Amino acid sequence: MPMLMLKCKNCGEVFPGVYIPEDTKKDSKSDSNSITSHICSRGHKNDYSSVDYMDWSGPETF
């Protein structure tokens, strides 16, 4: 499973995003444009869409 991260739009802090499997959102017509609100550890609350998520899982090392 990928480790999806977000970068705060205010301070640039990188923090873990909440992973929501695609098949749970199939009922919505605006899947690609769905927006989720997240708060970084410094208290900045921003709205993020699917394009804001970064996969930082990298290659397996074990």
C-alpha positions as CSV (number, residue, x, y, z in Angstrom):
1,M,0.0,0.0,0.0
2,P,1.5,3.4,-0.9
3,M,2.4,5.9,1.8
4,L,0.5,9.0,0.8
5,M,1.7,12.2,2.1
6,L,0.5,15.8,2.0
7,K,2.5,19.1,2.1
8,C,0.9,21.9,4.1
9,K,-0.1,24.7,1.9
10,N,0.8,27.3,4.6
11,C,4.1,26.2,6.2
12,G,5.3,23.4,3.9
13,E,5.3,20.7,6.6
14,V,5.0,17.2,5.1
15,F,2.5,15.0,7.0
16,P,0.7,11.7,6.4
17,G,-2.5,11.9,4.4
18,V,-5.5,9.7,5.0
19,Y,-5.7,6.9,2.5
20,I,-9.2,6.2,1.1
21,P,-9.4,3.3,-1.4
22,E,-10.8,4.4,-4.7
23,D,-13.5,1.8,-4.7
24,T,-15.1,3.4,-1.7
25,K,-15.9,6.6,-3.7
26,K,-17.4,5.1,-6.8
27,D,-20.8,6.4,-6.0
28,S,-19.7,10.0,-6.3
29,K,-19.7,11.6,-9.7
30,S,-16.8,14.0,-8.8
31,D,-14.3,11.4,-7.7
32,S,-11.3,13.1,-9.3
33,N,-12.3,16.4,-7.9
34,S,-13.2,15.3,-4.3
35,I,-11.7,17.6,-1.7
36,T,-10.7,16.5,1.8
37,S,-9.8,18.8,4.7
38,H,-6.7,18.1,6.8
39,I,-4.9,19.9,9.6
40,C,-1.1,19.8,9.9
41,S,0.6,19.6,13.4
42,R,1.0,23.4,13.4
43,G,-2.8,23.9,13.1
44,H,-3.1,24.9,9.5
45,K,-6.4,23.6,8.0
46,N,-6.5,23.3,4.3
47,D,-8.5,21.5,1.6
48,Y,-6.7,19.0,-0.5
49,S,-7.7,17.2,-3.7
50,S,-6.4,13.9,-5.1
51,V,-3.6,15.7,-7.0
52,D,-2.2,17.1,-3.8
53,Y,-1.3,13.6,-2.4
54,M,2.3,12.4,-3.0
55,D,3.5,8.7,-2.9
56,W,6.6,8.7,-0.7
57,S,6.6,4.9,-0.1
58,G,9.7,4.4,-2.3
59,P,11.2,1.1,-3.2
60,E,10.9,-1.8,-0.7
61,T,14.1,-2.2,1.3
62,F,13.7,-5.6,3.0
